GROMACS .gro file of C-alpha atoms in nm:
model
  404
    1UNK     CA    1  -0.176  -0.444   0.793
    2UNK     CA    2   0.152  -0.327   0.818
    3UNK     CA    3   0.110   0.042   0.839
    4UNK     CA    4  -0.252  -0.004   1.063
    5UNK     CA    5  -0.218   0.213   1.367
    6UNK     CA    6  -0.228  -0.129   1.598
    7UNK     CA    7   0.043  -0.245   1.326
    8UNK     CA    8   0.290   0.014   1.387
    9UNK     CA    9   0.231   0.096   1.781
   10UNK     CA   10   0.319  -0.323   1.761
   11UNK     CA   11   0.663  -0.258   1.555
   12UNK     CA   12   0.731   0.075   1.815
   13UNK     CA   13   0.754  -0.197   2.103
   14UNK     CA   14   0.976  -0.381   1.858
   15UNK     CA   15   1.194  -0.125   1.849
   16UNK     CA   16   1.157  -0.082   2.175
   17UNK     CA   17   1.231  -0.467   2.244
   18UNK     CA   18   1.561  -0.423   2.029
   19UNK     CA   19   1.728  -0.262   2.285
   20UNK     CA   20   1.688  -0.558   2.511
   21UNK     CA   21   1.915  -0.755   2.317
   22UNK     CA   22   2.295  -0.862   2.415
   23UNK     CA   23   2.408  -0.661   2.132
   24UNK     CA   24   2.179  -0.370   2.158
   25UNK     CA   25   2.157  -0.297   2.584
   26UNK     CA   26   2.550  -0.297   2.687
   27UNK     CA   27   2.590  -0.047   2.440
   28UNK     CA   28   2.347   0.194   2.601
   29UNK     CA   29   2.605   0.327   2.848
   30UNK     CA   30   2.892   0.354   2.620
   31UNK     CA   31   2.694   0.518   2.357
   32UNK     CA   32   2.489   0.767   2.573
   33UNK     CA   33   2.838   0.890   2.738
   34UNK     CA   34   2.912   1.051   2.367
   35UNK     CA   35   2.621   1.277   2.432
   36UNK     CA   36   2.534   1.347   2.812
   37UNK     CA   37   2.852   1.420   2.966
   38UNK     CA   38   2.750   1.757   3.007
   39UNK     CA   39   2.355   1.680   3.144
   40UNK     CA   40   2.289   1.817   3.530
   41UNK     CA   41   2.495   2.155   3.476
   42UNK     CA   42   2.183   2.366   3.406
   43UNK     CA   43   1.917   2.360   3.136
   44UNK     CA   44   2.145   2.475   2.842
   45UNK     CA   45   2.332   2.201   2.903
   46UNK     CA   46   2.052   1.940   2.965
   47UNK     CA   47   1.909   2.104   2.595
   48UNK     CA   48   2.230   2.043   2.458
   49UNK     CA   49   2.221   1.648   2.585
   50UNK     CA   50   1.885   1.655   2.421
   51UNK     CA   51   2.003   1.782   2.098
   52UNK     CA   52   2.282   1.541   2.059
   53UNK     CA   53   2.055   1.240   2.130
   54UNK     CA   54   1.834   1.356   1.895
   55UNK     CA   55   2.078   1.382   1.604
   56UNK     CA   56   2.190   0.998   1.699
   57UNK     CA   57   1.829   0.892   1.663
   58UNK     CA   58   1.806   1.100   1.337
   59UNK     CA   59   2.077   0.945   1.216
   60UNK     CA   60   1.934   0.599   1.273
   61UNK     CA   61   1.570   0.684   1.133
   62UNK     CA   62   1.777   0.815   0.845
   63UNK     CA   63   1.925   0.473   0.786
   64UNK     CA   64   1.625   0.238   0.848
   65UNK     CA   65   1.386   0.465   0.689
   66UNK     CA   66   1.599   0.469   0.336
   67UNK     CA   67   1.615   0.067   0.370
   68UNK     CA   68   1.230   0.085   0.445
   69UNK     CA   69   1.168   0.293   0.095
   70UNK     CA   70   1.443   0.088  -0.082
   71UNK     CA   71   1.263  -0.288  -0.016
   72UNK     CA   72   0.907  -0.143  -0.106
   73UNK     CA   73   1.093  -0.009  -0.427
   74UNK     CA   74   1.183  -0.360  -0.490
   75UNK     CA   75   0.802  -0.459  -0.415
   76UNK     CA   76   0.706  -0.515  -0.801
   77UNK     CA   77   0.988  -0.748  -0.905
   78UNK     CA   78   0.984  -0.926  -0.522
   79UNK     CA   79   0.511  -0.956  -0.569
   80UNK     CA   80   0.582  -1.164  -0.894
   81UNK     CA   81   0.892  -1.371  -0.762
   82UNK     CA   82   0.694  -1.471  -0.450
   83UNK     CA   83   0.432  -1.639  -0.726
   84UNK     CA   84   0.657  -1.897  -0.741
   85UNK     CA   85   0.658  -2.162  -0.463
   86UNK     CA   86   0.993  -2.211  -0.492
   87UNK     CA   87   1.094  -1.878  -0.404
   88UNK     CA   88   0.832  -1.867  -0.111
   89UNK     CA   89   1.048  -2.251  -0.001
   90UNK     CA   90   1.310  -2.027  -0.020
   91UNK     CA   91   1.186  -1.758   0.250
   92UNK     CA   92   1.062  -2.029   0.467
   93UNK     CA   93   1.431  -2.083   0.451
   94UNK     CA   94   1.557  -1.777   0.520
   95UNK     CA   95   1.399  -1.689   0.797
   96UNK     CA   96   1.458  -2.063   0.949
   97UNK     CA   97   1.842  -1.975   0.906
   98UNK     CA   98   1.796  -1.609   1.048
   99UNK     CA   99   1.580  -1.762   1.342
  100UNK     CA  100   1.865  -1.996   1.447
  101UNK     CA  101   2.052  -1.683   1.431
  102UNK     CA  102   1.893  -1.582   1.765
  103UNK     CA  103   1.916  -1.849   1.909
  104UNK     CA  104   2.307  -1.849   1.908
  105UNK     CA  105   2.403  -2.117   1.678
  106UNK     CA  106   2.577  -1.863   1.442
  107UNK     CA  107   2.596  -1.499   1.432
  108UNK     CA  108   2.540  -1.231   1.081
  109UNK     CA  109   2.836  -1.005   1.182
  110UNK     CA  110   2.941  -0.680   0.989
  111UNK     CA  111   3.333  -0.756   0.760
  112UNK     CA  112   3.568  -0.648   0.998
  113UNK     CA  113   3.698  -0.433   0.783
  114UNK     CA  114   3.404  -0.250   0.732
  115UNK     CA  115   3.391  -0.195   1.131
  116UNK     CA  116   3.729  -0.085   1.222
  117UNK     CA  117   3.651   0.220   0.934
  118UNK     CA  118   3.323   0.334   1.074
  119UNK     CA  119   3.475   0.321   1.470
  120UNK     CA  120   3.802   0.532   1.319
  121UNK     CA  121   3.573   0.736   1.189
  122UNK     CA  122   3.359   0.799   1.495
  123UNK     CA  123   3.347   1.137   1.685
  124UNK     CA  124   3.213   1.310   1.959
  125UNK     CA  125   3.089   1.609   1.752
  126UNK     CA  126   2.743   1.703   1.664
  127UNK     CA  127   2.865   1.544   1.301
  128UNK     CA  128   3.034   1.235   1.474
  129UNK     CA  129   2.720   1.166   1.687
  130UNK     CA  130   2.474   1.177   1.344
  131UNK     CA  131   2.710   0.896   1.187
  132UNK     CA  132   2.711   0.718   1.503
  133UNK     CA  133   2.347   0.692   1.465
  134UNK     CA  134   2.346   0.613   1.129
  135UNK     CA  135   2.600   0.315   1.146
  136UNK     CA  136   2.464   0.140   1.505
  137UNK     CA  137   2.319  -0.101   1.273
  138UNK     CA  138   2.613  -0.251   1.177
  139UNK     CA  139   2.765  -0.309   1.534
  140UNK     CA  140   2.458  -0.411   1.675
  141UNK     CA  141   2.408  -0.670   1.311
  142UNK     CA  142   2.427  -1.029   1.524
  143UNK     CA  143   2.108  -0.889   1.720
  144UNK     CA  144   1.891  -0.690   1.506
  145UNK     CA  145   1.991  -0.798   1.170
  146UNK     CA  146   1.777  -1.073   1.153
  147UNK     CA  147   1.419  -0.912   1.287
  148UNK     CA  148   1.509  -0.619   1.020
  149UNK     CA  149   1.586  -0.902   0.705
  150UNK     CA  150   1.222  -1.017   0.812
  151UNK     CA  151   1.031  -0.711   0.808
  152UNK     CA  152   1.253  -0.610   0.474
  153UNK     CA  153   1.126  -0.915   0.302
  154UNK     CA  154   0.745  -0.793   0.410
  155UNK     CA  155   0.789  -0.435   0.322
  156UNK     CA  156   0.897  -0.578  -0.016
  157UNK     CA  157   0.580  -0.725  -0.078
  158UNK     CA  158   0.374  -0.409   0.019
  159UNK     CA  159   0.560  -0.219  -0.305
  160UNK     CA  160   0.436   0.100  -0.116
  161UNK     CA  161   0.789   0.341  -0.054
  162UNK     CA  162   0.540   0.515   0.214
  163UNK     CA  163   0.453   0.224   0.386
  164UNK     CA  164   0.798   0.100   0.351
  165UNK     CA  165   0.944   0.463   0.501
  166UNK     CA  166   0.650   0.458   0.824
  167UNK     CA  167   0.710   0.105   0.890
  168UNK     CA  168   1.090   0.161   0.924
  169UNK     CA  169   1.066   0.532   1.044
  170UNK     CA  170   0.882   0.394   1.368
  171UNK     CA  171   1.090   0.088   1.412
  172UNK     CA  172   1.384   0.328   1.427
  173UNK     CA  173   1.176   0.580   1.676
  174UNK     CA  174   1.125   0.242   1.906
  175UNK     CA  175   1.496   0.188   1.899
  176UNK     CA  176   1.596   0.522   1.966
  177UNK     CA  177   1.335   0.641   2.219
  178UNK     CA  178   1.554   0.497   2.524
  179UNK     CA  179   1.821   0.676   2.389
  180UNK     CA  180   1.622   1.022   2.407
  181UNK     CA  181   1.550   0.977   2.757
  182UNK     CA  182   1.872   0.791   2.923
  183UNK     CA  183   2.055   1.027   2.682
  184UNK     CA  184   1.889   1.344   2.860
  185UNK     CA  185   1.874   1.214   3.199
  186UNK     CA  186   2.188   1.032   3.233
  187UNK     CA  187   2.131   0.914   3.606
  188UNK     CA  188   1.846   0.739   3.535
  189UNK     CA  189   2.077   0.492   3.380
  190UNK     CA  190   2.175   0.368   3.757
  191UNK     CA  191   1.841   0.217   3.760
  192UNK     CA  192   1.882   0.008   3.454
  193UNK     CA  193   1.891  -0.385   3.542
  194UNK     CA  194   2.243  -0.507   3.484
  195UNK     CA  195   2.335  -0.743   3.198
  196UNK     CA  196   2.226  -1.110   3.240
  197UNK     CA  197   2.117  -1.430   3.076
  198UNK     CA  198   1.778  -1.218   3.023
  199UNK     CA  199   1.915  -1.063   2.738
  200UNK     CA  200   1.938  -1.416   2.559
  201UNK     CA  201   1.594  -1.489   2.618
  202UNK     CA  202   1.484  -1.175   2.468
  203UNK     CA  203   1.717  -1.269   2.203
  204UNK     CA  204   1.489  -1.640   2.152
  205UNK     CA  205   1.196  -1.434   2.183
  206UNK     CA  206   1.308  -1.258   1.862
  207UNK     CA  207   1.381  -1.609   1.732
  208UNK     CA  208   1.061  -1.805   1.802
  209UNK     CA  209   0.928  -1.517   1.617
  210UNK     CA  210   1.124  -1.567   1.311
  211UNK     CA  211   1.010  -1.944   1.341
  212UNK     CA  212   0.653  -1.840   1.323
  213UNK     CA  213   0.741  -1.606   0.997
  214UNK     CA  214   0.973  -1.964   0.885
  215UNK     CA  215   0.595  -2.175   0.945
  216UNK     CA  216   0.385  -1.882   0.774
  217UNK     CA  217   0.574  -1.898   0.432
  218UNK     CA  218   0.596  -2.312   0.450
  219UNK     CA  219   0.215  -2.276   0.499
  220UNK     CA  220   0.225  -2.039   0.154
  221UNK     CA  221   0.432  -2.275  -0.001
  222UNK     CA  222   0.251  -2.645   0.054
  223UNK     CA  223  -0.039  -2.601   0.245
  224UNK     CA  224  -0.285  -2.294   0.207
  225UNK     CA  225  -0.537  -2.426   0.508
  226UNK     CA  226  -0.302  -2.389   0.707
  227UNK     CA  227  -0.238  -2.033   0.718
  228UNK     CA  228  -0.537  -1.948   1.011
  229UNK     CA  229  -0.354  -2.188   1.227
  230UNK     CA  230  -0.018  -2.022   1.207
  231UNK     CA  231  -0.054  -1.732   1.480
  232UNK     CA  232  -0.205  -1.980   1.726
  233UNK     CA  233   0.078  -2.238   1.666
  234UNK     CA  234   0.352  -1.977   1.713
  235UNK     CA  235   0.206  -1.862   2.024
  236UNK     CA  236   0.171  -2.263   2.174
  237UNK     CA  237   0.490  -2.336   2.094
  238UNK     CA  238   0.678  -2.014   2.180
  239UNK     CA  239   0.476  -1.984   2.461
  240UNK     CA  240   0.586  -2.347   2.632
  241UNK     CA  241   0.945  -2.316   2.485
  242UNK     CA  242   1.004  -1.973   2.646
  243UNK     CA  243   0.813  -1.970   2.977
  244UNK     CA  244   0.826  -2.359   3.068
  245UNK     CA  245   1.127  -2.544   2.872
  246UNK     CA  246   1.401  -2.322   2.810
  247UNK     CA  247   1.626  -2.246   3.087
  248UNK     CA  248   1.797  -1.927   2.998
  249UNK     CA  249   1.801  -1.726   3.316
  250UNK     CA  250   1.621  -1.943   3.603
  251UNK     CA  251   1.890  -1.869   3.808
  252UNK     CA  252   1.675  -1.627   3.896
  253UNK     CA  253   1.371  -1.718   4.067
  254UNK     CA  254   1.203  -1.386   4.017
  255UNK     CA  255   1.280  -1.391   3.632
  256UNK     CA  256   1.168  -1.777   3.610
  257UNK     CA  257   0.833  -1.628   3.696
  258UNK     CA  258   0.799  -1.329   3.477
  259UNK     CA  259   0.935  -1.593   3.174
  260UNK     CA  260   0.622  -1.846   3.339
  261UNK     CA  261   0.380  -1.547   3.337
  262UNK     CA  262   0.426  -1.473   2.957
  263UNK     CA  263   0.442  -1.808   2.868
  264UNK     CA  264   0.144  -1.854   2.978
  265UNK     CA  265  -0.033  -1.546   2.881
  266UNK     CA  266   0.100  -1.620   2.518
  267UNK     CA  267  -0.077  -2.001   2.555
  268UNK     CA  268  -0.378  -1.843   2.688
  269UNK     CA  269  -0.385  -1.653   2.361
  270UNK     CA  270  -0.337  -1.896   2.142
  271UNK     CA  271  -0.661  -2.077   2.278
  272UNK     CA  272  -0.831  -1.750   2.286
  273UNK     CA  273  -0.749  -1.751   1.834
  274UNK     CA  274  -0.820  -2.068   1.768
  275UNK     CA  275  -1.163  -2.042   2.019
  276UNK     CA  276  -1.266  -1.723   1.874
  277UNK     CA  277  -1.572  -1.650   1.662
  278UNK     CA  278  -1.452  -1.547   1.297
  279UNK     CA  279  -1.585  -1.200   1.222
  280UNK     CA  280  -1.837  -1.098   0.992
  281UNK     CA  281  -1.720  -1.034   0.636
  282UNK     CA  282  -1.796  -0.959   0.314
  283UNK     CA  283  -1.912  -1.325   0.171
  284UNK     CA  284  -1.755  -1.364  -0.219
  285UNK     CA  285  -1.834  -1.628  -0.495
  286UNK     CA  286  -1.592  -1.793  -0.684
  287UNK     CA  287  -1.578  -1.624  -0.995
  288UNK     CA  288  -1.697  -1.748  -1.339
  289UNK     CA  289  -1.751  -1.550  -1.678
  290UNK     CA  290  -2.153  -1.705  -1.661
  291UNK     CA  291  -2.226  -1.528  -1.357
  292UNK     CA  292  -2.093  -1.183  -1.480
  293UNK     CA  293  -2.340  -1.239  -1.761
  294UNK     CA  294  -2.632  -1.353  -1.491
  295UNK     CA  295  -2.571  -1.009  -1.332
  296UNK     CA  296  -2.596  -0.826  -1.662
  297UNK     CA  297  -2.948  -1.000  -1.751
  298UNK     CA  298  -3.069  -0.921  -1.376
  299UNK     CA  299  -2.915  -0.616  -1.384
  300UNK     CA  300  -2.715  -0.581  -1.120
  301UNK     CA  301  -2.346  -0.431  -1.060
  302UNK     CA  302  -2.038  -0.640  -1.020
  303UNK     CA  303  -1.720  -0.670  -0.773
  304UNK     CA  304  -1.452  -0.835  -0.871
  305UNK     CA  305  -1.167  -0.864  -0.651
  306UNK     CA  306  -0.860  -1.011  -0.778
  307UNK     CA  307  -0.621  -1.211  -0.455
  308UNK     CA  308  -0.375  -1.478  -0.437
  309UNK     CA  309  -0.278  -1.663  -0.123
  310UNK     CA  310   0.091  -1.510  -0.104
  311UNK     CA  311  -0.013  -1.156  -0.154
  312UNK     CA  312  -0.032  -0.972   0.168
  313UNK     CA  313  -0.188  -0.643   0.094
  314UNK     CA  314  -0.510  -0.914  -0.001
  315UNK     CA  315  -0.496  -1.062   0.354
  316UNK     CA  316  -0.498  -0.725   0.452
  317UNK     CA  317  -0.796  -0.655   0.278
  318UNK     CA  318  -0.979  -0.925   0.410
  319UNK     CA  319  -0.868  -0.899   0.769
  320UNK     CA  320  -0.946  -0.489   0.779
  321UNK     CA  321  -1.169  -0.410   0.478
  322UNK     CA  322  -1.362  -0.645   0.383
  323UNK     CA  323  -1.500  -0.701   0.778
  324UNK     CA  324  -1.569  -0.368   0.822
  325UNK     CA  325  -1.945  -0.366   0.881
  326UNK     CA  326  -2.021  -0.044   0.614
  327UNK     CA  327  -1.848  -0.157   0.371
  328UNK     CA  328  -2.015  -0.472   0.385
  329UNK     CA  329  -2.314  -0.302   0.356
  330UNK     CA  330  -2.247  -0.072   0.105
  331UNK     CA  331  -2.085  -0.401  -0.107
  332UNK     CA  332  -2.508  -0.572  -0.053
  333UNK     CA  333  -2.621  -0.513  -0.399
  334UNK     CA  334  -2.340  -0.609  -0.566
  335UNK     CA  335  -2.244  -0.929  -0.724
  336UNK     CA  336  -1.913  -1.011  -0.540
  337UNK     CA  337  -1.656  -1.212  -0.740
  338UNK     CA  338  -1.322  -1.336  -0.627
  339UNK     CA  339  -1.115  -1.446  -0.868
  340UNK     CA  340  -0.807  -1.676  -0.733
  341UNK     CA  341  -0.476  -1.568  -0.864
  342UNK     CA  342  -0.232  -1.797  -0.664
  343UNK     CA  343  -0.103  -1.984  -0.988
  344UNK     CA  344  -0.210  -1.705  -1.270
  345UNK     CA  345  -0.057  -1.964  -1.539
  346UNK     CA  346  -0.385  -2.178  -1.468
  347UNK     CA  347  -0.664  -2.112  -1.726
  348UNK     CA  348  -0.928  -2.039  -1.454
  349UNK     CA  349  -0.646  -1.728  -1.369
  350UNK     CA  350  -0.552  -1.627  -1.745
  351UNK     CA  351  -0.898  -1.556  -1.833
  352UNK     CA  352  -1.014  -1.323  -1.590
  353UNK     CA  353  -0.607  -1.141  -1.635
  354UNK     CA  354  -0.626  -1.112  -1.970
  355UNK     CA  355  -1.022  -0.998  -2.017
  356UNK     CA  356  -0.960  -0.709  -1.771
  357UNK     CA  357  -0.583  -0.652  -1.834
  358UNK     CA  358  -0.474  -0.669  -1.456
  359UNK     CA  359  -0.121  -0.615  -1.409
  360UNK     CA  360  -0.112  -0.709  -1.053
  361UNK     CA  361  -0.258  -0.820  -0.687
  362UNK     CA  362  -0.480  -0.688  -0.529
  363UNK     CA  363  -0.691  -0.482  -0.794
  364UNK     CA  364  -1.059  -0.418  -0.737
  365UNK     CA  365  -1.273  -0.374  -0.993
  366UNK     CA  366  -1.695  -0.267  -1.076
  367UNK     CA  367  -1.885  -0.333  -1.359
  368UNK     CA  368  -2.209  -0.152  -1.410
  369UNK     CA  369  -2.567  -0.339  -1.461
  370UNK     CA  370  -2.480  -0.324  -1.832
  371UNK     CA  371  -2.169  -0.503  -1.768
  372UNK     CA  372  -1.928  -0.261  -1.831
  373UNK     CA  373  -1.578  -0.150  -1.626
  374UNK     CA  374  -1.720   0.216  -1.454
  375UNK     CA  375  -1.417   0.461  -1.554
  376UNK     CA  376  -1.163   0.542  -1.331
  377UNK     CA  377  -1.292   0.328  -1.039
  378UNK     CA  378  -1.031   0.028  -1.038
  379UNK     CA  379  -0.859  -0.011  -0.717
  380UNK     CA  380  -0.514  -0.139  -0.689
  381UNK     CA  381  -0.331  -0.217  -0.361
  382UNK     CA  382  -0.439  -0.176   0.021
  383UNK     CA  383  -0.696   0.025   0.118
  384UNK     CA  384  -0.873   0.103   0.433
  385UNK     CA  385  -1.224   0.088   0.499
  386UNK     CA  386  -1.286   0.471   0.451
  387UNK     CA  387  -1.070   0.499   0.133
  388UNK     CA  388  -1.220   0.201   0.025
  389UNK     CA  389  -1.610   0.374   0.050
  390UNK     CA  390  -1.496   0.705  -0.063
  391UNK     CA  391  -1.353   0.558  -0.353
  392UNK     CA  392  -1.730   0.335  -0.409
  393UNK     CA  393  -1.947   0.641  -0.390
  394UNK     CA  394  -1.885   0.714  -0.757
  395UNK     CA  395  -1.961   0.344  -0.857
  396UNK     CA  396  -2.275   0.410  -0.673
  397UNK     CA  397  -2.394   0.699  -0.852
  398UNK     CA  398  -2.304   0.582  -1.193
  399UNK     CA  399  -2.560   0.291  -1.146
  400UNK     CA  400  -2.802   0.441  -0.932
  401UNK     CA  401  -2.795   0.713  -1.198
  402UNK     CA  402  -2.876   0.419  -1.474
  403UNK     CA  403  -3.196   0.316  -1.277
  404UNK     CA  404  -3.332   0.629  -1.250
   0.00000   0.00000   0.00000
């Protein structure tokens, strides 16, 4: 989900949307001057512009890309902590706290200490400009900090360092692209719309979308159902609170519009989810040690996919495998078992675990007509649909091979 090509075009904007934040867009002036002092004196100086903005966005890939790598790192010990519905309580938490954040009722702010070294120690050198890049972060923390906690704590749960690295590697190129261009073309920044109340609504926007993360681990926690309904929710309520109740900016009439028009667009979207015809996908039963032994006597091959409700490479799975319309063909003369994982201290859970010795969620697994594991073919983790059938075309042959 998180590293799907709509995913990450979806966490460019992001980045993108950053900037727009009263932290983030009054620094845009300030910052480019380090660099473009010297653009409109001839190409080798406009390349030289160019080359300095491009170390300061280096600089900040650098920084979010190693804390990218560094949560997914963390995934293994953060997957089996999240088992425990205290510890999701405690994320629903989190990003409550971090979501009122945003909305200005208290503000995550770098030690002070820790800011007057890092602006002694900046420069306007080629060196000075890379560390520039590589500590915006912390001057820009009241803003961006909480968005980045939030997709830290879903990185974590991925446990894939290259996911963790693209994620973060594009969220940085979304923050930094602005700084490419104005950094280059220094008179475009004339055009720029000056500093308003508009920059605290994008600020709430940023909020209402912690809340939505806030609902989505409650819904983990207490109330499984309710998952489908979270997206749809978010947008109802974010959508009337931003374009209809909240007030921030209708001084001006133009931007009391815009705020109306995506309001509206965003309730208009929430209909359009909850309205929507579910896609087809690949239809599972409940798994039980009789019906791997019904297979076996018919003899036909087994799936057995292992999920739990808090693991989010599964929802991936479902959402972008698992509806994919070959793979739910190639998955027709199979047997297809899920097997519930949620609470693995339940003896429903433990039984399946220990018989097949599964270390962890999601893992994917085929028996043969005989009822045996086929070598080599478990599957462990997110895959897409064309990894997914590559990696079933050996499972094919071995029992195709068995009825000829």
């Amino acid at each position: 989900m998180l590293s799907s090509p709509l995913a990450l075009v979806g966490i460019f904007i992001s980045g993108l949307a950053l900037n727009l934040t009263p932290c983030v867009y009054p620094m845009l002036s300030v910052t480019i001057a380090l660099f473009s002092h010297e653009t409109g004196r001839g190409e080798k100086h406009l390349g030289a512009a160019f080359g300095k903005a491009l170390l300061y966005v280096a600089g900040m890939a650098s920084t979010y890309s190693a804390l990218g790598v560094s949560a997914a790192l963390t995934g293994g010990f953060f997957g089996a902590a999240v088992q425990n519905q205290w510890v999701l309580l405690a994320l629903a938490l989190l990003m409550f706290a971090l979501a009122l954040s945003m909305f200005g009722l208290y503000e995550i702010q770098a030690p002070s200490f820790l800011l007057n070294w890092i602006g002694s120690k900046r420069r306007v050198g080629f060196i000075g400009i890379f560390l520039s890049g590589l500590f915006v972060g912390v001057f820009a923390a009241p803003c961006i900090g909480p968005p980045i906690v939030a997709l830290l704590t879903f990185v974590g749960q991925t446990a894939n360092p290259t996911t963790g690295f693209l994620v973060f590697f594009v969220l940085a190129l979304g923050l930094g692209f602005p700084y490419l261009i104005l950094g280059t073309f220094s008179g475009l920044l004339t055009k720029l719309p000056k500093s308003g109340e508009w920059l605290l609504w994008v600020k709430k926007v940023f909020g209402v979308v912690l809340l939505g993360l806030s609902l989505f681990y409650l819904a983990l926690s207490l109330y499984h159902d309710f998952l489908r309904f979270v997206l749809p929710v978010a947008f109802a309520a974010g959508g009337a609170y931003l374009g209809f109740f909240d007030k921030t900016g209708n001084k001006s009439i133009s931007f009391q519009n815009a705020k109306r028009l995506a309001g509206g667009f965003a309730i208009a979207a929430s209909i359009f989810l909850l309205l929507a015809k579910p896609t087809a996908k690949v239809v599972w039963e409940e798994y039980a040690p009789q019906k791997i032994t019904s297979a076996k006597e018919a003899g036909k091959p087994v799936v057995i996919d292992f999920f739990a409700d808090w693991c989010l490479p599964c929802h991936e799975l479902d959402s972008y495998t698992y509806s994919n319309s070959e793979v739910i063909q190639a998955l027709e003369p199979f047997v297809r078992l899920k097997v519930d994982v949620t609470n693995p201290n339940t003896p429903e859970a433990m039984e399946p675990i220990e018989r097949f010795e599964v270390l962890g969620v999601p893992t994917i697994l085929f028996l043969n007509p005989k009822g045996k594991e086929v070598p080599n073919s478990r599957i462990t983790g997110y895959v897409p649909p064309a990894e997914f059938l590559e990696s079933l075309k050996p499972v094919q042959a071995t029992f195709q091979g068995e009825k000829e």
